[in-house]
Coordinates of C-alpha atoms in Angstrom, one line a residue:
M1073 CA 135.1 115.7 137.0
G1074 CA 138.4 114.8 135.3
V1075 CA 138.9 113.1 131.8
P1076 CA 137.4 109.3 131.7
L1077 CA 139.6 106.5 131.5
F1078 CA 137.6 104.8 128.9
S1079 CA 135.4 107.0 126.2
F1080 CA 133.7 105.8 123.2
R1081 CA 132.0 108.3 121.2
L1082 CA 128.5 107.2 119.8
R1083 CA 127.7 110.6 118.1
D1084 CA 128.6 114.2 118.4
N1085 CA 127.0 114.7 122.1
A1086 CA 126.8 111.4 123.2
V1087 CA 129.7 109.2 124.8
L1088 CA 129.7 105.5 126.2
R1089 CA 131.9 105.3 129.4
A1090 CA 132.5 103.1 132.1
L1091 CA 130.3 103.8 135.0
E1092 CA 132.3 104.0 138.2
T1093 CA 131.5 104.2 142.0
S1094 CA 132.4 108.0 141.9
H1095 CA 129.4 108.3 139.8
A1096 CA 127.1 107.0 142.5
E1097 CA 125.3 110.3 143.1
E1098 CA 124.7 110.8 139.3
F1099 CA 123.8 107.3 138.7
A1100 CA 121.2 107.6 141.8
A1101 CA 119.9 110.8 140.2
H1102 CA 119.6 109.2 136.6
L1103 CA 117.9 106.1 138.2
D1104 CA 115.1 108.4 139.8
R1105 CA 114.5 109.5 136.9
A1106 CA 114.1 106.1 134.8
G1107 CA 112.9 104.0 137.8
D1108 CA 109.6 103.8 136.5
S1109 CA 109.8 103.3 133.0
I1110 CA 112.8 100.7 133.2
R1111 CA 111.8 98.9 136.8
P1112 CA 109.4 96.2 134.8
W1113 CA 112.5 95.3 132.5
V1114 CA 115.6 94.9 134.6
G1115 CA 116.4 93.0 137.4
R1116 CA 115.2 93.8 140.8
T1117 CA 118.8 94.6 142.5
F1118 CA 119.5 96.7 139.7
V1119 CA 117.1 99.8 140.5
T1120 CA 118.1 101.3 143.5
Y1121 CA 116.5 104.4 145.7
D1122 CA 119.3 106.2 146.9
V1123 CA 122.9 107.1 146.4
E1124 CA 124.2 104.3 149.0
G1125 CA 122.0 101.8 147.0
A1126 CA 123.6 103.3 143.6
R1127 CA 126.9 103.3 144.9
A1128 CA 126.3 99.6 146.2
T1129 CA 125.2 98.4 142.5
L1130 CA 128.3 100.4 141.0
R1131 CA 130.5 98.4 143.5
R1132 CA 128.9 95.3 142.6
Y1133 CA 129.7 95.5 139.0
A1134 CA 133.2 97.1 139.8
E1135 CA 134.3 93.8 141.4
G1136 CA 132.6 92.0 138.5
R1137 CA 135.0 93.8 136.2
A1138 CA 138.3 93.3 138.7
V1139 CA 137.4 89.4 138.1
D1140 CA 136.5 89.7 134.4
R1141 CA 132.9 88.5 135.0
A1142 CA 130.5 91.6 134.4
R1143 CA 131.0 95.0 133.4
L1144 CA 128.5 98.6 133.5
Y1145 CA 129.1 101.5 131.3
G1146 CA 127.2 104.6 131.1
I1147 CA 125.5 106.6 127.9
W1148 CA 126.0 110.2 128.6
V1149 CA 124.3 112.7 126.2
D1150 CA 125.4 116.3 126.4
D1151 CA 126.9 115.3 129.8
T1152 CA 123.9 113.9 131.3
L1153 CA 123.7 110.3 132.2
V1154 CA 120.5 108.9 130.3
G1155 CA 121.1 105.4 130.3
G1156 CA 123.6 102.5 129.8
V1157 CA 124.7 99.0 128.5
L1158 CA 126.4 96.2 130.5
F1159 CA 127.7 92.6 130.4
A1160 CA 125.6 90.9 133.1
A1161 CA 127.6 88.0 132.9
F1162 CA 131.3 87.7 131.1
D1163 CA 132.8 84.3 130.8
A1164 CA 136.2 84.5 128.8
V1165 CA 136.9 81.0 129.8
H1166 CA 133.9 79.3 128.0
G1167 CA 133.6 82.4 125.6
N1168 CA 130.4 83.3 126.6
C1169 CA 128.8 86.7 127.5
E1170 CA 125.2 88.3 128.2
L1171 CA 124.4 92.3 127.7
G1172 CA 121.6 94.4 128.8
C1173 CA 120.8 97.7 128.6
W1174 CA 118.6 100.2 130.3
T1175 CA 117.5 103.9 129.2
E1176 CA 115.4 106.7 130.9
P1177 CA 112.8 108.3 128.6
A1178 CA 115.2 111.0 127.5
G1179 CA 117.6 108.7 126.2
A1180 CA 115.3 106.3 124.5
G1181 CA 114.6 106.3 120.6
H1182 CA 117.8 107.5 119.5
G1183 CA 119.7 104.4 118.3
L1184 CA 122.2 104.9 121.5
V1185 CA 121.6 101.9 123.0
T1186 CA 121.7 99.7 119.9
Q1187 CA 125.1 101.4 119.0
A1188 CA 126.4 101.1 122.3
C1189 CA 125.6 97.4 122.8
G1190 CA 127.0 96.6 119.0
A1191 CA 130.3 98.4 120.5
L1192 CA 130.2 96.0 123.4
V1193 CA 129.5 92.9 121.1
D1194 CA 132.4 93.9 118.9
W1195 CA 134.7 94.1 121.6
A1196 CA 133.8 90.9 123.3
F1197 CA 134.4 89.1 119.8
H1198 CA 137.2 90.9 118.3
T1199 CA 139.3 92.3 121.0
R1200 CA 138.5 89.6 124.0
G1201 CA 138.1 86.5 121.4
L1202 CA 134.4 85.3 122.8
H1203 CA 132.4 83.2 120.9
R1204 CA 128.7 84.1 121.9
A1205 CA 126.7 87.0 123.1
E1206 CA 123.3 86.6 124.7
W1207 CA 120.6 89.0 125.3
Q1208 CA 117.6 88.1 127.6
C1209 CA 114.4 89.9 128.1
R1210 CA 110.9 90.1 129.0
A1211 CA 108.8 88.3 126.1
D1212 CA 106.5 91.5 126.3
N1213 CA 109.5 94.0 126.0
E1214 CA 109.5 95.2 122.3
R1215 CA 111.9 97.8 123.0
S1216 CA 114.8 95.1 124.0
I1217 CA 113.5 92.8 121.7
A1218 CA 113.9 95.4 118.5
V1219 CA 118.0 96.0 120.0
A1220 CA 118.4 92.3 119.6
R1221 CA 116.9 91.9 116.1
R1222 CA 119.1 95.0 115.3
L1223 CA 122.3 93.2 116.8
G1224 CA 121.4 90.6 114.3
M1225 CA 120.5 88.1 117.1
T1226 CA 118.6 84.9 116.6
L1227 CA 115.8 84.4 118.8
E1228 CA 116.6 80.9 120.5
G1229 CA 113.7 80.2 122.4
T1230 CA 111.1 81.3 125.3
L1231 CA 111.3 80.5 128.9
R1232 CA 108.0 80.3 130.2
E1233 CA 107.0 82.5 133.3
S1234 CA 110.5 82.8 134.1
W1235 CA 110.4 86.4 135.0
P1236 CA 108.6 87.3 138.2
Y1237 CA 107.5 90.8 138.7
E1238 CA 104.8 92.2 141.5
G1239 CA 103.3 88.7 141.7
V1240 CA 103.2 87.8 138.1
R1241 CA 105.3 85.7 136.2
Y1242 CA 106.2 86.8 132.5
D1243 CA 108.1 84.8 129.7
K1244 CA 111.5 85.5 129.1
Q1245 CA 113.2 85.1 125.5
V1246 CA 116.7 84.4 125.1
W1247 CA 118.2 85.4 121.7
S1248 CA 122.2 85.2 120.7
V1249 CA 124.6 85.9 118.3
L1250 CA 127.9 84.1 117.4
A1251 CA 131.3 85.5 116.4
T1252 CA 130.9 83.8 113.0
E1253 CA 127.5 85.6 112.5
W1254 CA 128.7 88.9 113.8
R1255 CA 131.6 89.2 111.0
D1256 CA 128.8 89.0 108.2
H1257 CA 126.6 92.0 110.4
P1258 CA 127.6 95.3 110.1
A1259 CA 128.3 97.3 113.7
P1260 CA 125.1 99.3 114.1
E1261 CA 125.2 103.2 113.7
A1262 CA 123.6 105.6 116.2
G1263 CA 120.4 106.4 114.8
G1264 CA 119.5 102.9 113.9

């Protein structure tokens, strides 16, 4: 594969790059490795089971990027896709965005997701002039909550039983950070 149009070095062996439809086979293989570990925590349309499903997910985010409403980025470690971050929603008109993340076990616990999310928040606030970045997660997703905390986000509330998964309804937490607060919060480093 050629040189990517966008690449942000997270550390020596890890980079953040836009996930494109050309990554469908790699994305499908990654989701196969990550599936069981992320399925309870991400939207049910995100995890797919084959290359065509992976291509459809990537196409959906490419269409969102084209109209400035969503974006999807992968985290590669030693040239292997191990996770990613996204703008699940991006509203430049109202100055709001919602971030999300996922990782397979090989990409977890190294601070890469926090650093990648920090890069997205920084870009949203400083380059695009947004006002608010939001994070939504199941209330029992301790790893996701830890990322929100490391990003300096504030827990705004809990939406009771609003996250259905396999016939059970879970509480969802809503976290956020404002641009004025971000200026006072140093961007997270890898490993943190």
